[in-house]
mmCIF file of C-alpha atoms in Angstrom:
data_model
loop_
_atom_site.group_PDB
_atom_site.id
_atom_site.type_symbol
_atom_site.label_atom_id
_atom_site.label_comp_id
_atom_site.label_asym_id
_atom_site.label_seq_id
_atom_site.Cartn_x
_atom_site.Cartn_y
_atom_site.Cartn_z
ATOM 1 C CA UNK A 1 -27.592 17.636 -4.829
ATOM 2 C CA UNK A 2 -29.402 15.726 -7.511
ATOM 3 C CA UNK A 3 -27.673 12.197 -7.055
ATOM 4 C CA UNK A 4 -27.769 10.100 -10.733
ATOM 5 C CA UNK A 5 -28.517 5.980 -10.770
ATOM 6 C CA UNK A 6 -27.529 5.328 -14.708
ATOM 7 C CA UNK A 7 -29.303 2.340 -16.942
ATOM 8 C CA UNK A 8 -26.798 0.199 -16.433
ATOM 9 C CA UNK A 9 -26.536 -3.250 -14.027
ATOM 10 C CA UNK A 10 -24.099 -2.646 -11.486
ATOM 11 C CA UNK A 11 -22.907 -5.493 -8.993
ATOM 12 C CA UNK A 12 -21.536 -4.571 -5.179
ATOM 13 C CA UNK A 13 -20.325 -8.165 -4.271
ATOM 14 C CA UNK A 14 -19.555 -7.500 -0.572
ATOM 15 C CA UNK A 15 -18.314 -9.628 1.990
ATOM 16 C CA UNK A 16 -18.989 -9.936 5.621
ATOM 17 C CA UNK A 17 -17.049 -10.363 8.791
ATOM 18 C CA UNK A 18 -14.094 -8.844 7.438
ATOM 19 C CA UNK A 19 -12.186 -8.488 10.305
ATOM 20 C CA UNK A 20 -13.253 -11.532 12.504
ATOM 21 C CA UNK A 21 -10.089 -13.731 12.290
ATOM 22 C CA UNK A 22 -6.837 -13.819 10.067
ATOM 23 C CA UNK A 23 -8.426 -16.883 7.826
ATOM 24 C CA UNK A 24 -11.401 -14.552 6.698
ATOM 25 C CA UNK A 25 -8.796 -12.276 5.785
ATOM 26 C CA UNK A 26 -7.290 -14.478 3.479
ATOM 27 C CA UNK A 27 -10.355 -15.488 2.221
ATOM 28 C CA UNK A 28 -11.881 -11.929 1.660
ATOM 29 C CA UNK A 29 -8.398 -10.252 0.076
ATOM 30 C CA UNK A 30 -7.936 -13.749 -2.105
ATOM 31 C CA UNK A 31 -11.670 -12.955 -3.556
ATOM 32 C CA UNK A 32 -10.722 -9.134 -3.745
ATOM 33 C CA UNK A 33 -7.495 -9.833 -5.921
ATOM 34 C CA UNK A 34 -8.330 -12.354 -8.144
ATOM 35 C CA UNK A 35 -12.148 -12.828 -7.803
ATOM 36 C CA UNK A 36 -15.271 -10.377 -8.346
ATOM 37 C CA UNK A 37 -14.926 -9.265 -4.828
ATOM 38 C CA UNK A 38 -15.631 -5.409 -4.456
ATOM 39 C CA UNK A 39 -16.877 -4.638 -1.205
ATOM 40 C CA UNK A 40 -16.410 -5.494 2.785
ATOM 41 C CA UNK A 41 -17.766 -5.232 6.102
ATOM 42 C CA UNK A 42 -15.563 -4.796 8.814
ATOM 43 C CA UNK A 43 -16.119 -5.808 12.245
ATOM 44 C CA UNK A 44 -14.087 -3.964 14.654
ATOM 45 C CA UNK A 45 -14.240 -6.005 17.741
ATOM 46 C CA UNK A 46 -11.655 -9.216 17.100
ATOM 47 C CA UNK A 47 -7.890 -8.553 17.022
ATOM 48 C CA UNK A 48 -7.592 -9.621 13.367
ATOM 49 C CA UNK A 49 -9.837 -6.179 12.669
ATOM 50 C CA UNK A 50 -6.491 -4.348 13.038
ATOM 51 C CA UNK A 51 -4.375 -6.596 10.089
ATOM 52 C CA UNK A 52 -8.242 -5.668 7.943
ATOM 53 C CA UNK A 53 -7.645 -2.024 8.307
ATOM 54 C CA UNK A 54 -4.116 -2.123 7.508
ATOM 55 C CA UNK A 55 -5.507 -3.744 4.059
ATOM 56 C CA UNK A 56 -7.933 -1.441 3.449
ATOM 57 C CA UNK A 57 -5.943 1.352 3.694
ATOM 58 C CA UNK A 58 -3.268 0.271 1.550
ATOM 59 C CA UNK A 59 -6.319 -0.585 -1.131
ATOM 60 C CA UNK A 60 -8.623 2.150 -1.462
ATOM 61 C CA UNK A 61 -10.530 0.422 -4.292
ATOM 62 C CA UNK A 62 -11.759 -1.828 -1.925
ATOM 63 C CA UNK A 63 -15.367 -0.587 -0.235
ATOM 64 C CA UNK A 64 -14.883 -0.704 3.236
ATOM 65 C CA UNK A 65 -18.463 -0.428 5.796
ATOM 66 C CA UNK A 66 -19.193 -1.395 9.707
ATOM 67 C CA UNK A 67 -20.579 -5.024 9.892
ATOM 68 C CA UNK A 68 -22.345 -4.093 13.361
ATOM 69 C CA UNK A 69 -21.926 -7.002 15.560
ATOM 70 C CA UNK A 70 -24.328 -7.554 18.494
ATOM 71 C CA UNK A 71 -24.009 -11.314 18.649
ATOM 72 C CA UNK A 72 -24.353 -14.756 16.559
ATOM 73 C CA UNK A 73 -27.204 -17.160 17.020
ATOM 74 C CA UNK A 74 -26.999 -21.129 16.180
ATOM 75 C CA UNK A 75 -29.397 -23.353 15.207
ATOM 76 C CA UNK A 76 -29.946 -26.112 17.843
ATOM 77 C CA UNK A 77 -32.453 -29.171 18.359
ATOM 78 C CA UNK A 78 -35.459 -26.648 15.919
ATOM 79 C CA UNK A 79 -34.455 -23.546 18.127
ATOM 80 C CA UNK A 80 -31.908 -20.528 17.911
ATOM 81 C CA UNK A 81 -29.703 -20.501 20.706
ATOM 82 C CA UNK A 82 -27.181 -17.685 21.230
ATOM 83 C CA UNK A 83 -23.104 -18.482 20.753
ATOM 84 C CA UNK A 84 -22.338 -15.382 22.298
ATOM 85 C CA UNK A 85 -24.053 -12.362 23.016
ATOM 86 C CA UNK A 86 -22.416 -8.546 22.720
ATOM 87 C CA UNK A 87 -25.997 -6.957 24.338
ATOM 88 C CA UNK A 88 -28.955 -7.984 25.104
ATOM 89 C CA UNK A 89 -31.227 -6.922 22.231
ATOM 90 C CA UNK A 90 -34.071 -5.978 23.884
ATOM 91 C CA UNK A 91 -32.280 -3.569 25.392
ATOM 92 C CA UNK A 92 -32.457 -0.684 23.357
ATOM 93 C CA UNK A 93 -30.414 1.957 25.201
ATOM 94 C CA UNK A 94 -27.765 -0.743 25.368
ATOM 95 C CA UNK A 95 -27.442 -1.379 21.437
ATOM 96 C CA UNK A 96 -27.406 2.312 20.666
ATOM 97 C CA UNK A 97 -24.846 2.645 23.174
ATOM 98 C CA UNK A 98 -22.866 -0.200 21.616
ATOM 99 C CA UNK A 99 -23.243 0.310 17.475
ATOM 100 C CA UNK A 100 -22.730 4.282 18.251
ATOM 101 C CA UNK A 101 -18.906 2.602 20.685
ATOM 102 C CA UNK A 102 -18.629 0.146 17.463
ATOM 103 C CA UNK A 103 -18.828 3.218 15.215
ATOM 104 C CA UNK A 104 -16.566 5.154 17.204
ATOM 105 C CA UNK A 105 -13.897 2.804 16.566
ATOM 106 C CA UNK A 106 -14.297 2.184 12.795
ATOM 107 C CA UNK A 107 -13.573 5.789 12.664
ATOM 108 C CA UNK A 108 -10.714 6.216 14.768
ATOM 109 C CA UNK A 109 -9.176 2.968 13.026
ATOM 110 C CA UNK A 110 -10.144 4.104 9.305
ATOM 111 C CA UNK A 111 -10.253 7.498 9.620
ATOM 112 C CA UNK A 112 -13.144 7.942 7.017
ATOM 113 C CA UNK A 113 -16.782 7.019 7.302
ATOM 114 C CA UNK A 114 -18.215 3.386 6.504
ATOM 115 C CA UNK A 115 -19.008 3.447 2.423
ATOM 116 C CA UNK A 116 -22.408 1.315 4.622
ATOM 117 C CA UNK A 117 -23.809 0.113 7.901
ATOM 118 C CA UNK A 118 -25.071 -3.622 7.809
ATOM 119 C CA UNK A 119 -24.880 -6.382 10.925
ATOM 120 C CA UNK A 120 -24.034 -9.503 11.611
ATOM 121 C CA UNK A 121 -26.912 -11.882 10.982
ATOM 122 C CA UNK A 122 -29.251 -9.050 9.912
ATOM 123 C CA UNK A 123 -29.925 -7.795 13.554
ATOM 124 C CA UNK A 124 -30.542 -4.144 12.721
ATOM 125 C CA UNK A 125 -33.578 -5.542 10.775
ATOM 126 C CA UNK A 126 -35.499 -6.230 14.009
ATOM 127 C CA UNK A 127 -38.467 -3.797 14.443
ATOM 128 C CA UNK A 128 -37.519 -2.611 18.249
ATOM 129 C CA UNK A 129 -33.907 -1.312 16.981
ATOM 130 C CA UNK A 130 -34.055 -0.994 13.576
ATOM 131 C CA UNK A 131 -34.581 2.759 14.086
ATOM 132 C CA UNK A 132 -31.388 3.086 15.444
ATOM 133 C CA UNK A 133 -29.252 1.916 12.456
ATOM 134 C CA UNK A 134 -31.253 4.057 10.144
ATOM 135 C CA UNK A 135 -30.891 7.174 12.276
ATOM 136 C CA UNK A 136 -27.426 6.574 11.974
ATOM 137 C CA UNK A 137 -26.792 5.594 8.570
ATOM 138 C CA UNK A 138 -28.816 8.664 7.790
ATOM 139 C CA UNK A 139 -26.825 10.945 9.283
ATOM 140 C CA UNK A 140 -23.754 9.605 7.896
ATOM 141 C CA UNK A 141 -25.516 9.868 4.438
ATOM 142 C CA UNK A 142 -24.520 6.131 3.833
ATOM 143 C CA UNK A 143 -26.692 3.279 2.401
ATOM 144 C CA UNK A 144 -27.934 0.535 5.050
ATOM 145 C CA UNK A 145 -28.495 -2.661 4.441
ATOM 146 C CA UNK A 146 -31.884 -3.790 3.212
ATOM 147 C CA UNK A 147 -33.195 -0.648 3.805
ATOM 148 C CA UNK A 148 -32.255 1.113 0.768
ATOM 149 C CA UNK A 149 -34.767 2.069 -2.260
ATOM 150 C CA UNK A 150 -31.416 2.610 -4.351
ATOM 151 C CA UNK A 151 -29.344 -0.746 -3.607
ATOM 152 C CA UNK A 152 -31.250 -4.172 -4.192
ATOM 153 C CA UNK A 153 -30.084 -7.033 -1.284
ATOM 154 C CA UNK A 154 -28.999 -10.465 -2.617
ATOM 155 C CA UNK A 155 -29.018 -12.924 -0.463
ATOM 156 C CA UNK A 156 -28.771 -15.677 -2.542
ATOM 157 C CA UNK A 157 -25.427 -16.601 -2.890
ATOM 158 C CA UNK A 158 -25.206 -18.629 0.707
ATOM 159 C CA UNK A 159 -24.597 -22.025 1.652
ATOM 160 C CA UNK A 160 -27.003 -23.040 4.163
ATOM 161 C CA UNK A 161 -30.652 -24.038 4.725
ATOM 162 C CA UNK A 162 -32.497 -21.520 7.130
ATOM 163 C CA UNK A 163 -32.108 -24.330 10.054
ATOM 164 C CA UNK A 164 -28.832 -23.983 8.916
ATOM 165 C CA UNK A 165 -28.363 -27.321 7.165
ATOM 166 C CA UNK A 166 -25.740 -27.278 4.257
ATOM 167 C CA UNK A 167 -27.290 -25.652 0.863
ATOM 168 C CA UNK A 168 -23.699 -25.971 -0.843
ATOM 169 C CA UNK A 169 -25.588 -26.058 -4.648
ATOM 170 C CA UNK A 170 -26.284 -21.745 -3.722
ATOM 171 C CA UNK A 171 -22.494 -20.907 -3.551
ATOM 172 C CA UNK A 172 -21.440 -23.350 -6.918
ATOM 173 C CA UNK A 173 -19.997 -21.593 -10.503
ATOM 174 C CA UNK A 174 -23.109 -22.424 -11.692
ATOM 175 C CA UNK A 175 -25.604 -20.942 -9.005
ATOM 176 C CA UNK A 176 -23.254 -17.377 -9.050
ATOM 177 C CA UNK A 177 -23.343 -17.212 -12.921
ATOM 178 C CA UNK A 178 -27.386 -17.490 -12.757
ATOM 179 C CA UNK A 179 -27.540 -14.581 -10.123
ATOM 180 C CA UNK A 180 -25.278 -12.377 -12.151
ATOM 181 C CA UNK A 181 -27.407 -13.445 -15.436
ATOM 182 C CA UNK A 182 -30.923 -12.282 -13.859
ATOM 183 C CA UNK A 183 -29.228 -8.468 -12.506
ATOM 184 C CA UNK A 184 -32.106 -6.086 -12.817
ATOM 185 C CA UNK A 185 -30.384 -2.650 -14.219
ATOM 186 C CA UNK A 186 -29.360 -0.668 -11.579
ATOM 187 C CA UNK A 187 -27.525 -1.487 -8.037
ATOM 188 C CA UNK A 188 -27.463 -4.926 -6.547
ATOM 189 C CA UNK A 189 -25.229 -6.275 -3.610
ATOM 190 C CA UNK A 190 -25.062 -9.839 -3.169
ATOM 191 C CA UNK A 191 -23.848 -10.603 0.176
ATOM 192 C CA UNK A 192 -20.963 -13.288 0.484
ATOM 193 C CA UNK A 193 -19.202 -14.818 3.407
ATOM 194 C CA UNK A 194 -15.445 -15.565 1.624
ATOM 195 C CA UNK A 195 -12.867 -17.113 4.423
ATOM 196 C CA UNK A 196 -10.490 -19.832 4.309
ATOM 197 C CA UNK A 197 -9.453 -22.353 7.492
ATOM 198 C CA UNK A 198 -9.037 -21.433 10.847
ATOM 199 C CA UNK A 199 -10.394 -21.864 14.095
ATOM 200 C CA UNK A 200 -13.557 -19.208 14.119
ATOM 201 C CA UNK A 201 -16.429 -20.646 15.652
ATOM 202 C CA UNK A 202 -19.284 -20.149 13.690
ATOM 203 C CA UNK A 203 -22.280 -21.073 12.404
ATOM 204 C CA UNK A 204 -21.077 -21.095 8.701
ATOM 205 C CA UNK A 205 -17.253 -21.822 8.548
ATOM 206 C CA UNK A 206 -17.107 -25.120 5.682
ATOM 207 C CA UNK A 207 -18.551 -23.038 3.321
ATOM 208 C CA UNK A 208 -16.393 -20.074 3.333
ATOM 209 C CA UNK A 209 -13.984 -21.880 1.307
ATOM 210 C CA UNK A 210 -16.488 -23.219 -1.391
ATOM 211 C CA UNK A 211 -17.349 -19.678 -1.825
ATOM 212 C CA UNK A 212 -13.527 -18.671 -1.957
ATOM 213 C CA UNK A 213 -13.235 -21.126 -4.824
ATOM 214 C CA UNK A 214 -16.459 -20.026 -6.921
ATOM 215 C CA UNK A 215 -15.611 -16.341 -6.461
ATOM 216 C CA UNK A 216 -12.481 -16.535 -7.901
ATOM 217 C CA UNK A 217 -13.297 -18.933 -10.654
ATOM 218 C CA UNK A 218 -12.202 -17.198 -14.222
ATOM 219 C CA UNK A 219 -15.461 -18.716 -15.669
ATOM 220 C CA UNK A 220 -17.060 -16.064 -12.944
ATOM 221 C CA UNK A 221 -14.652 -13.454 -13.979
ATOM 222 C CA UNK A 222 -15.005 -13.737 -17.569
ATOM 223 C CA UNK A 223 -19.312 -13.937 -17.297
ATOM 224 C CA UNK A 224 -19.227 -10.584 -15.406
ATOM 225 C CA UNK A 225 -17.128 -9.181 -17.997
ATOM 226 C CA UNK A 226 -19.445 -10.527 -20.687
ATOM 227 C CA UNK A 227 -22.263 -9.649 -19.071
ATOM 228 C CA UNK A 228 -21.613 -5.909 -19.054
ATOM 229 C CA UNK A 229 -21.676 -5.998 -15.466
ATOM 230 C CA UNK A 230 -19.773 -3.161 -13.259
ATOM 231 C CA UNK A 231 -18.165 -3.932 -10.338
ATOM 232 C CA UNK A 232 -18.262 -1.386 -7.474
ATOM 233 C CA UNK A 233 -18.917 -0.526 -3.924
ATOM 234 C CA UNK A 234 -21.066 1.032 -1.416
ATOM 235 C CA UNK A 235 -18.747 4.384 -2.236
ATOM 236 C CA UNK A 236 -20.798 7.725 -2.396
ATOM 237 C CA UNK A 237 -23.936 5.753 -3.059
ATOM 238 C CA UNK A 238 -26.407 8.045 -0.700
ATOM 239 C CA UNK A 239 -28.935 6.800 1.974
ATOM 240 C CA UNK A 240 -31.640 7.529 0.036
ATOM 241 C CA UNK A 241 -33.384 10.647 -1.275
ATOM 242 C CA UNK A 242 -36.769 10.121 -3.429
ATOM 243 C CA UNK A 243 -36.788 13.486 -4.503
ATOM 244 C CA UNK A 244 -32.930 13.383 -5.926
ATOM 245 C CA UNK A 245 -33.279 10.068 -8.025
ATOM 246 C CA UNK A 246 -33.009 10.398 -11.775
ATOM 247 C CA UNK A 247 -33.543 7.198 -13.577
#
């Protein structure tokens, strides 16, 4: 099938962690209904995945794909230092064994395929598993995450330093409006991280809010539309075929 990617700039603004706890929820549906929120990750393990899924179904407008989750690292005295760990990941039988269970269950609580495969805190990028996550995305025919020639990664819109020192100037009005200015034509997702209080431990929990707030803003809202920007998702985009693209 000869799969079209038309001249225009198109914008998948998808959130992570979707899923995790009830105050992401809020955070993630607030920025779907009255922000530029298009697209979600859902992560399957945490009771709150069940209230996501009931959401999702009842709006089908609203890309839904597997946010893999194989653990969640902090930054420490100038090291990483695990907060929990799902697998080890040098242990590649035992992450194949537990995306393929966390797959399992996306599909037996959506019953539908992920519109895309991505992980928390970019594990499936690391060279002794990555493999696995594109063999699987493959065969679903869905895009993953940084390794698509179709879908450019934004990772700009986040509000931390890499040692995970607050960047809160990246998730501001002014900082999304000069992302969505510089769109290249063709498919972008910027990654985002929307949640509002609640007792998650993580890494990055202040700045969910802040990035509730600029998502939502009309001035956001109103620059998209100006822009000639289209929102979308993940949805039938395919995991990539060089011999099928028509520019």
């Amino acid at each position: 099938m000869i799969w079209e990617l038309r001249m225009s700039k198109k914008l998948i603004v998808n959130a992570d962690d979707f899923g995790q706890s009830e105050g992401i929820n809020k955070g993630i549906i607030q920025a779907f209904e009255q922000g530029i929120l298009s697209s979600t990750s859902l992560m399957v393990r945490y009771p709150a995945a069940a209230e996501a899924v009931a959401y999702a179904k009842n709006n089908q407008s609203l890309g839904i794909g597997l946010h893999v989750d194989l653990g969640e690292w902090t930054y420490n005295n100038g090291d990483w230092a695990p907060l929990y760990e799902v697998v080890s990941l040098n242990s590649r039988d035992d992450v194949e064994k537990e995306v393929t269970r966390q797959l399992e269950v996306f599909l037996l609580m959506m019953n539908k395929k992920p519109t895309h495969i991505d992980s928390h805190q970019h594990v499936h990028l690391r060279e002794n598993i990555n493999d696995i996550f594109i063999d699987i995305a493959q065969s679903l025919d869905v895009t993953l995450r940084r390794c698509s020639k179709i879908v450019r990664y934004c990772g700009d819109f986040y509000g931390q330093n890499v040692d995970g020192s607050p960047y809160h100037e990246a998730i501001s009005v002014e900082a999304l409006k000069k992302i969505i200015n510089t769109l290249p034509v063709g498919y972008t997702e910027m990654a985002c991280h929307p949640g509002m209080d609640d007792e998650i431990q993580t890494m990055y929990k202040d700045e969910r809010k802040l990035e509730v707030k600029s998502l939502c803003d009309k001035k956001i809202t109103e620059f998209v539309e100006e822009s000639n920007v289209e929102l979308c998702s993940f949805e039938n985009i395919p995991f990539f075929n060089a011999s099928a693209l028509i520019y």
